[in-house]
């Protein structure tokens, strides 16, 4: 895998960070809404994840999390989902 890392947009950063902290893809709209991002449909979230996986040469979301692990921030998913 080549070094293709670039700065993530805030939306992408929260998306990948939530996954890194154990969030399910189905929980992502609620988590993103909690952190002030306009609610997005599951379809648009899945499209974004697919585009991110493709740009990083990853086959799965977990592989994407691994590749972007140095950019992950703390996201309290339990608080976001309560």
mmCIF file of N, CA, C and O in Angstrom:
data_model
loop_
_atom_site.group_PDB
_atom_site.id
_atom_site.type_symbol
_atom_site.label_atom_id
_atom_site.label_comp_id
_atom_site.label_asym_id
_atom_site.label_seq_id
_atom_site.Cartn_x
_atom_site.Cartn_y
_atom_site.Cartn_z
ATOM 1 N N UNK A 1 0.849 -1.174 0.000
ATOM 2 C CA UNK A 1 0.000 0.000 0.000
ATOM 3 C C UNK A 1 0.893 1.236 0.000
ATOM 4 O O UNK A 1 1.769 1.373 0.833
ATOM 5 N N UNK A 2 0.681 2.127 -0.916
ATOM 6 C CA UNK A 2 1.512 3.321 -0.983
ATOM 7 C C UNK A 2 1.003 4.374 -0.004
ATOM 8 O O UNK A 2 -0.121 4.326 0.461
ATOM 9 N N UNK A 3 1.853 5.336 0.280
ATOM 10 C CA UNK A 3 1.510 6.423 1.189
ATOM 11 C C UNK A 3 0.614 7.405 0.450
ATOM 12 O O UNK A 3 1.084 8.214 -0.319
ATOM 13 N N UNK A 4 -0.682 7.340 0.674
ATOM 14 C CA UNK A 4 -1.639 8.212 -0.001
ATOM 15 C C UNK A 4 -2.355 9.112 0.999
ATOM 16 O O UNK A 4 -3.398 9.653 0.691
ATOM 17 N N UNK A 5 -1.823 9.237 2.205
ATOM 18 C CA UNK A 5 -2.526 9.975 3.248
ATOM 19 C C UNK A 5 -2.598 11.459 2.926
ATOM 20 O O UNK A 5 -1.639 12.057 2.473
ATOM 21 N N UNK A 6 -3.754 12.025 3.167
ATOM 22 C CA UNK A 6 -3.959 13.454 3.040
ATOM 23 C C UNK A 6 -4.800 13.870 4.226
ATOM 24 O O UNK A 6 -5.369 13.032 4.919
ATOM 25 N N UNK A 7 -4.863 15.150 4.466
ATOM 26 C CA UNK A 7 -5.676 15.633 5.578
ATOM 27 C C UNK A 7 -7.143 15.310 5.311
ATOM 28 O O UNK A 7 -7.634 15.478 4.199
ATOM 29 N N UNK A 8 -7.800 14.813 6.324
ATOM 30 C CA UNK A 8 -9.219 14.481 6.208
ATOM 31 C C UNK A 8 -10.069 15.709 6.490
ATOM 32 O O UNK A 8 -9.736 16.525 7.348
ATOM 33 N N UNK A 9 -11.188 15.815 5.796
ATOM 34 C CA UNK A 9 -12.179 16.841 6.121
ATOM 35 C C UNK A 9 -12.766 16.480 7.483
ATOM 36 O O UNK A 9 -12.732 15.317 7.900
ATOM 37 N N UNK A 10 -13.325 17.454 8.191
ATOM 38 C CA UNK A 10 -13.886 17.201 9.523
ATOM 39 C C UNK A 10 -14.905 16.063 9.502
ATOM 40 O O UNK A 10 -14.903 15.198 10.371
ATOM 41 N N UNK A 11 -15.769 16.061 8.511
ATOM 42 C CA UNK A 11 -16.784 15.014 8.382
ATOM 43 C C UNK A 11 -16.123 13.641 8.289
ATOM 44 O O UNK A 11 -16.506 12.701 8.977
ATOM 45 N N UNK A 12 -15.114 13.527 7.445
ATOM 46 C CA UNK A 12 -14.399 12.264 7.266
ATOM 47 C C UNK A 12 -13.678 11.859 8.544
ATOM 48 O O UNK A 12 -13.647 10.688 8.912
ATOM 49 N N UNK A 13 -13.119 12.841 9.228
ATOM 50 C CA UNK A 13 -12.397 12.582 10.468
ATOM 51 C C UNK A 13 -13.314 11.976 11.530
ATOM 52 O O UNK A 13 -12.976 10.976 12.161
ATOM 53 N N UNK A 14 -14.501 12.548 11.705
ATOM 54 C CA UNK A 14 -15.450 12.014 12.685
ATOM 55 C C UNK A 14 -16.000 10.666 12.245
ATOM 56 O O UNK A 14 -16.219 9.782 13.062
ATOM 57 N N UNK A 15 -16.191 10.513 10.961
ATOM 58 C CA UNK A 15 -16.687 9.251 10.417
ATOM 59 C C UNK A 15 -15.721 8.115 10.715
ATOM 60 O O UNK A 15 -16.095 7.088 11.291
ATOM 61 N N UNK A 16 -14.483 8.290 10.378
ATOM 62 C CA UNK A 16 -13.479 7.234 10.566
ATOM 63 C C UNK A 16 -13.147 7.056 12.048
ATOM 64 O O UNK A 16 -12.908 5.934 12.509
ATOM 65 N N UNK A 17 -13.164 8.138 12.814
ATOM 66 C CA UNK A 17 -12.882 8.047 14.249
ATOM 67 C C UNK A 17 -13.975 7.281 14.982
ATOM 68 O O UNK A 17 -13.691 6.493 15.886
ATOM 69 N N UNK A 18 -15.224 7.504 14.598
ATOM 70 C CA UNK A 18 -16.328 6.770 15.223
ATOM 71 C C UNK A 18 -16.182 5.279 14.950
ATOM 72 O O UNK A 18 -16.345 4.452 15.854
ATOM 73 N N UNK A 19 -15.838 4.920 13.728
ATOM 74 C CA UNK A 19 -15.614 3.509 13.405
ATOM 75 C C UNK A 19 -14.455 2.940 14.216
ATOM 76 O O UNK A 19 -14.519 1.818 14.703
ATOM 77 N N UNK A 20 -13.411 3.719 14.373
ATOM 78 C CA UNK A 20 -12.236 3.267 15.128
ATOM 79 C C UNK A 20 -12.569 3.013 16.593
ATOM 80 O O UNK A 20 -11.957 2.151 17.223
ATOM 81 N N UNK A 21 -13.545 3.738 17.112
ATOM 82 C CA UNK A 21 -13.945 3.575 18.510
ATOM 83 C C UNK A 21 -15.064 2.550 18.681
ATOM 84 O O UNK A 21 -15.656 2.442 19.748
ATOM 85 N N UNK A 22 -15.377 1.816 17.616
ATOM 86 C CA UNK A 22 -16.311 0.710 17.734
ATOM 87 C C UNK A 22 -17.734 0.968 17.292
ATOM 88 O O UNK A 22 -18.606 0.126 17.515
ATOM 89 N N UNK A 23 -17.993 2.103 16.683
ATOM 90 C CA UNK A 23 -19.352 2.391 16.223
ATOM 91 C C UNK A 23 -19.721 1.485 15.055
ATOM 92 O O UNK A 23 -18.877 1.120 14.244
ATOM 93 N N UNK A 24 -20.992 1.130 14.994
ATOM 94 C CA UNK A 24 -21.506 0.390 13.851
ATOM 95 C C UNK A 24 -21.829 1.400 12.755
ATOM 96 O O UNK A 24 -22.171 2.553 13.045
ATOM 97 N N UNK A 25 -21.773 0.966 11.528
ATOM 98 C CA UNK A 25 -22.105 1.852 10.413
ATOM 99 C C UNK A 25 -23.523 2.383 10.578
ATOM 100 O O UNK A 25 -23.792 3.554 10.303
ATOM 101 N N UNK A 26 -24.424 1.562 11.084
ATOM 102 C CA UNK A 26 -25.819 1.989 11.270
ATOM 103 C C UNK A 26 -25.966 3.092 12.322
ATOM 104 O O UNK A 26 -26.971 3.807 12.334
ATOM 105 N N UNK A 27 -24.972 3.247 13.209
ATOM 106 C CA UNK A 27 -25.012 4.295 14.237
ATOM 107 C C UNK A 27 -24.419 5.616 13.751
ATOM 108 O O UNK A 27 -24.554 6.639 14.427
ATOM 109 N N UNK A 28 -23.768 5.611 12.613
ATOM 110 C CA UNK A 28 -23.047 6.800 12.156
ATOM 111 C C UNK A 28 -23.930 8.033 11.952
ATOM 112 O O UNK A 28 -23.503 9.130 12.333
ATOM 113 N N UNK A 29 -25.149 7.934 11.398
ATOM 114 C CA UNK A 29 -25.955 9.158 11.266
ATOM 115 C C UNK A 29 -26.213 9.846 12.616
ATOM 116 O O UNK A 29 -26.103 11.071 12.721
ATOM 117 N N UNK A 30 -26.520 9.077 13.640
ATOM 118 C CA UNK A 30 -26.777 9.662 14.969
ATOM 119 C C UNK A 30 -25.510 10.267 15.555
ATOM 120 O O UNK A 30 -25.537 11.355 16.147
ATOM 121 N N UNK A 31 -24.394 9.610 15.383
ATOM 122 C CA UNK A 31 -23.124 10.108 15.917
ATOM 123 C C UNK A 31 -22.722 11.391 15.206
ATOM 124 O O UNK A 31 -22.330 12.372 15.848
ATOM 125 N N UNK A 32 -22.815 11.399 13.893
ATOM 126 C CA UNK A 32 -22.462 12.606 13.137
ATOM 127 C C UNK A 32 -23.382 13.767 13.507
ATOM 128 O O UNK A 32 -22.927 14.903 13.649
ATOM 129 N N UNK A 33 -24.679 13.486 13.693
ATOM 130 C CA UNK A 33 -25.617 14.521 14.112
ATOM 131 C C UNK A 33 -25.260 15.092 15.472
ATOM 132 O O UNK A 33 -25.340 16.304 15.690
ATOM 133 N N UNK A 34 -24.854 14.238 16.391
ATOM 134 C CA UNK A 34 -24.462 14.684 17.732
ATOM 135 C C UNK A 34 -23.299 15.673 17.666
ATOM 136 O O UNK A 34 -23.241 16.623 18.431
ATOM 137 N N UNK A 35 -22.376 15.434 16.755
ATOM 138 C CA UNK A 35 -21.207 16.299 16.645
ATOM 139 C C UNK A 35 -21.408 17.463 15.684
ATOM 140 O O UNK A 35 -20.459 18.141 15.293
ATOM 141 N N UNK A 36 -22.673 17.721 15.322
ATOM 142 C CA UNK A 36 -23.003 18.931 14.584
ATOM 143 C C UNK A 36 -22.987 18.829 13.072
ATOM 144 O O UNK A 36 -23.114 19.839 12.390
ATOM 145 N N UNK A 37 -22.838 17.651 12.548
ATOM 146 C CA UNK A 37 -22.901 17.485 11.107
ATOM 147 C C UNK A 37 -24.346 17.209 10.729
ATOM 148 O O UNK A 37 -25.042 16.488 11.431
ATOM 149 N N UNK A 38 -24.784 17.787 9.627
ATOM 150 C CA UNK A 38 -26.172 17.553 9.224
ATOM 151 C C UNK A 38 -26.386 16.060 9.004
ATOM 152 O O UNK A 38 -25.505 15.373 8.511
ATOM 153 N N UNK A 39 -27.544 15.603 9.395
ATOM 154 C CA UNK A 39 -27.834 14.176 9.297
ATOM 155 C C UNK A 39 -27.729 13.724 7.844
ATOM 156 O O UNK A 39 -28.230 14.383 6.941
ATOM 157 N N UNK A 40 -27.074 12.650 7.637
ATOM 158 C CA UNK A 40 -26.901 12.094 6.305
ATOM 159 C C UNK A 40 -27.569 10.734 6.254
ATOM 160 O O UNK A 40 -27.642 10.031 7.238
ATOM 161 N N UNK A 41 -28.015 10.381 5.085
ATOM 162 C CA UNK A 41 -28.643 9.076 4.923
ATOM 163 C C UNK A 41 -27.572 7.989 4.963
ATOM 164 O O UNK A 41 -26.390 8.251 4.748
ATOM 165 N N UNK A 42 -28.015 6.772 5.218
ATOM 166 C CA UNK A 42 -27.086 5.634 5.210
ATOM 167 C C UNK A 42 -26.425 5.516 3.839
ATOM 168 O O UNK A 42 -25.246 5.205 3.739
ATOM 169 N N UNK A 43 -27.186 5.788 2.790
ATOM 170 C CA UNK A 43 -26.637 5.698 1.440
ATOM 171 C C UNK A 43 -25.481 6.653 1.214
ATOM 172 O O UNK A 43 -24.454 6.278 0.639
ATOM 173 N N UNK A 44 -25.625 7.901 1.695
ATOM 174 C CA UNK A 44 -24.541 8.869 1.493
ATOM 175 C C UNK A 44 -23.325 8.537 2.358
ATOM 176 O O UNK A 44 -22.187 8.734 1.936
ATOM 177 N N UNK A 45 -23.565 7.995 3.554
ATOM 178 C CA UNK A 45 -22.448 7.585 4.408
ATOM 179 C C UNK A 45 -21.710 6.419 3.768
ATOM 180 O O UNK A 45 -20.472 6.409 3.721
ATOM 181 N N UNK A 46 -22.456 5.453 3.265
ATOM 182 C CA UNK A 46 -21.812 4.306 2.620
ATOM 183 C C UNK A 46 -21.060 4.718 1.357
ATOM 184 O O UNK A 46 -19.979 4.196 1.079
ATOM 185 N N UNK A 47 -21.587 5.696 0.605
ATOM 186 C CA UNK A 47 -20.876 6.210 -0.573
ATOM 187 C C UNK A 47 -19.566 6.868 -0.166
ATOM 188 O O UNK A 47 -18.535 6.705 -0.817
ATOM 189 N N UNK A 48 -19.607 7.647 0.914
ATOM 190 C CA UNK A 48 -18.405 8.331 1.390
ATOM 191 C C UNK A 48 -17.363 7.317 1.838
ATOM 192 O O UNK A 48 -16.181 7.439 1.516
ATOM 193 N N UNK A 49 -17.799 6.305 2.582
ATOM 194 C CA UNK A 49 -16.861 5.265 3.027
ATOM 195 C C UNK A 49 -16.277 4.520 1.835
ATOM 196 O O UNK A 49 -15.070 4.233 1.810
ATOM 197 N N UNK A 50 -17.095 4.234 0.838
ATOM 198 C CA UNK A 50 -16.603 3.544 -0.356
ATOM 199 C C UNK A 50 -15.559 4.395 -1.076
ATOM 200 O O UNK A 50 -14.515 3.888 -1.495
ATOM 201 N N UNK A 51 -15.834 5.688 -1.208
ATOM 202 C CA UNK A 51 -14.875 6.589 -1.866
ATOM 203 C C UNK A 51 -13.573 6.673 -1.072
ATOM 204 O O UNK A 51 -12.477 6.680 -1.662
ATOM 205 N N UNK A 52 -13.678 6.721 0.254
ATOM 206 C CA UNK A 52 -12.480 6.771 1.095
ATOM 207 C C UNK A 52 -11.684 5.478 0.978
ATOM 208 O O UNK A 52 -10.454 5.503 0.895
ATOM 209 N N UNK A 53 -12.385 4.332 0.986
ATOM 210 C CA UNK A 53 -11.696 3.047 0.831
ATOM 211 C C UNK A 53 -10.974 2.986 -0.504
ATOM 212 O O UNK A 53 -9.817 2.568 -0.582
ATOM 213 N N UNK A 54 -11.642 3.419 -1.555
ATOM 214 C CA UNK A 54 -11.044 3.388 -2.896
ATOM 215 C C UNK A 54 -9.812 4.291 -2.956
ATOM 216 O O UNK A 54 -8.772 3.889 -3.484
ATOM 217 N N UNK A 55 -9.910 5.494 -2.403
ATOM 218 C CA UNK A 55 -8.776 6.427 -2.466
ATOM 219 C C UNK A 55 -7.570 5.943 -1.674
ATOM 220 O O UNK A 55 -6.437 6.290 -1.996
ATOM 221 N N UNK A 56 -7.814 5.126 -0.654
ATOM 222 C CA UNK A 56 -6.724 4.616 0.177
ATOM 223 C C UNK A 56 -6.317 3.192 -0.215
ATOM 224 O O UNK A 56 -5.422 2.623 0.397
ATOM 225 N N UNK A 57 -6.997 2.606 -1.189
ATOM 226 C CA UNK A 57 -6.677 1.252 -1.630
ATOM 227 C C UNK A 57 -7.062 0.185 -0.618
ATOM 228 O O UNK A 57 -6.365 -0.811 -0.460
ATOM 229 N N UNK A 58 -8.174 0.394 0.063
ATOM 230 C CA UNK A 58 -8.627 -0.528 1.114
ATOM 231 C C UNK A 58 -9.861 -1.298 0.657
ATOM 232 O O UNK A 58 -10.705 -0.761 -0.056
ATOM 233 N N UNK A 59 -9.976 -2.526 1.129
ATOM 234 C CA UNK A 59 -11.128 -3.357 0.793
ATOM 235 C C UNK A 59 -12.235 -3.277 1.844
ATOM 236 O O UNK A 59 -13.403 -3.490 1.531
ATOM 237 N N UNK A 60 -11.876 -2.988 3.090
ATOM 238 C CA UNK A 60 -12.862 -2.973 4.175
ATOM 239 C C UNK A 60 -12.751 -1.686 4.985
ATOM 240 O O UNK A 60 -11.731 -0.983 4.935
ATOM 241 N N UNK A 61 -13.803 -1.411 5.774
ATOM 242 C CA UNK A 61 -13.772 -0.240 6.650
ATOM 243 C C UNK A 61 -12.693 -0.380 7.716
ATOM 244 O O UNK A 61 -12.033 0.597 8.071
ATOM 245 N N UNK A 62 -12.494 -1.578 8.232
ATOM 246 C CA UNK A 62 -11.471 -1.769 9.266
ATOM 247 C C UNK A 62 -10.067 -1.562 8.703
ATOM 248 O O UNK A 62 -9.198 -1.024 9.376
ATOM 249 N N UNK A 63 -9.853 -1.964 7.475
ATOM 250 C CA UNK A 63 -8.568 -1.708 6.837
ATOM 251 C C UNK A 63 -8.380 -0.201 6.659
ATOM 252 O O UNK A 63 -7.288 0.327 6.870
ATOM 253 N N UNK A 64 -9.450 0.500 6.321
ATOM 254 C CA UNK A 64 -9.401 1.954 6.191
ATOM 255 C C UNK A 64 -9.049 2.605 7.524
ATOM 256 O O UNK A 64 -8.213 3.515 7.581
ATOM 257 N N UNK A 65 -9.665 2.134 8.606
ATOM 258 C CA UNK A 65 -9.356 2.648 9.944
ATOM 259 C C UNK A 65 -7.870 2.436 10.250
ATOM 260 O O UNK A 65 -7.193 3.330 10.750
ATOM 261 N N UNK A 66 -7.361 1.260 9.909
ATOM 262 C CA UNK A 66 -5.951 0.963 10.161
ATOM 263 C C UNK A 66 -5.043 1.918 9.378
ATOM 264 O O UNK A 66 -4.084 2.460 9.927
ATOM 265 N N UNK A 67 -5.338 2.130 8.123
ATOM 266 C CA UNK A 67 -4.507 2.998 7.283
ATOM 267 C C UNK A 67 -4.527 4.436 7.809
ATOM 268 O O UNK A 67 -3.500 5.118 7.800
ATOM 269 N N UNK A 68 -5.679 4.879 8.294
ATOM 270 C CA UNK A 68 -5.821 6.264 8.756
ATOM 271 C C UNK A 68 -5.661 6.413 10.261
ATOM 272 O O UNK A 68 -5.993 7.447 10.828
ATOM 273 N N UNK A 69 -5.136 5.403 10.926
ATOM 274 C CA UNK A 69 -5.076 5.358 12.388
ATOM 275 C C UNK A 69 -4.364 6.551 13.026
ATOM 276 O O UNK A 69 -4.689 6.952 14.134
ATOM 277 N N UNK A 70 -3.422 7.159 12.354
ATOM 278 C CA UNK A 70 -2.689 8.294 12.933
ATOM 279 C C UNK A 70 -3.504 9.582 12.945
ATOM 280 O O UNK A 70 -3.146 10.530 13.619
ATOM 281 N N UNK A 71 -4.608 9.599 12.204
ATOM 282 C CA UNK A 71 -5.441 10.803 12.130
ATOM 283 C C UNK A 71 -6.671 10.716 13.022
ATOM 284 O O UNK A 71 -7.423 11.680 13.145
ATOM 285 N N UNK A 72 -6.887 9.589 13.660
ATOM 286 C CA UNK A 72 -8.090 9.365 14.465
ATOM 287 C C UNK A 72 -8.068 10.229 15.723
ATOM 288 O O UNK A 72 -7.033 10.394 16.366
ATOM 289 N N UNK A 73 -9.232 10.781 16.057
ATOM 290 C CA UNK A 73 -9.393 11.573 17.269
ATOM 291 C C UNK A 73 -10.326 10.827 18.217
ATOM 292 O O UNK A 73 -11.018 9.891 17.823
ATOM 293 N N UNK A 74 -10.361 11.248 19.480
ATOM 294 C CA UNK A 74 -11.259 10.620 20.454
ATOM 295 C C UNK A 74 -12.697 11.040 20.156
ATOM 296 O O UNK A 74 -12.988 12.222 20.017
ATOM 297 N N UNK A 75 -13.574 10.073 20.062
ATOM 298 C CA UNK A 75 -15.002 10.301 19.847
ATOM 299 C C UNK A 75 -15.738 9.444 20.871
ATOM 300 O O UNK A 75 -15.592 8.233 20.886
ATOM 301 N N UNK A 76 -16.513 10.079 21.738
ATOM 302 C CA UNK A 76 -17.277 9.372 22.763
ATOM 303 C C UNK A 76 -18.585 8.901 22.146
ATOM 304 O O UNK A 76 -19.597 9.593 22.177
ATOM 305 N N UNK A 77 -18.554 7.689 21.576
ATOM 306 C CA UNK A 77 -19.742 7.198 20.878
ATOM 307 C C UNK A 77 -20.872 6.845 21.842
ATOM 308 O O UNK A 77 -22.031 6.981 21.500
ATOM 309 N N UNK A 78 -20.536 6.428 23.051
ATOM 310 C CA UNK A 78 -21.570 6.105 24.041
ATOM 311 C C UNK A 78 -22.385 7.357 24.379
ATOM 312 O O UNK A 78 -23.627 7.311 24.445
ATOM 313 N N UNK A 79 -21.702 8.465 24.567
ATOM 314 C CA UNK A 79 -22.394 9.719 24.881
ATOM 315 C C UNK A 79 -23.201 10.201 23.665
ATOM 316 O O UNK A 79 -24.314 10.691 23.812
ATOM 317 N N UNK A 80 -22.643 10.029 22.480
ATOM 318 C CA UNK A 80 -23.332 10.461 21.263
ATOM 319 C C UNK A 80 -24.601 9.658 21.013
ATOM 320 O O UNK A 80 -25.562 10.177 20.448
ATOM 321 N N UNK A 81 -24.613 8.410 21.434
ATOM 322 C CA UNK A 81 -25.757 7.530 21.184
ATOM 323 C C UNK A 81 -26.778 7.531 22.328
ATOM 324 O O UNK A 81 -27.826 6.909 22.214
ATOM 325 N N UNK A 82 -26.457 8.210 23.428
ATOM 326 C CA UNK A 82 -27.392 8.203 24.569
ATOM 327 C C UNK A 82 -28.485 9.240 24.438
ATOM 328 O O UNK A 82 -28.472 10.101 23.653
#
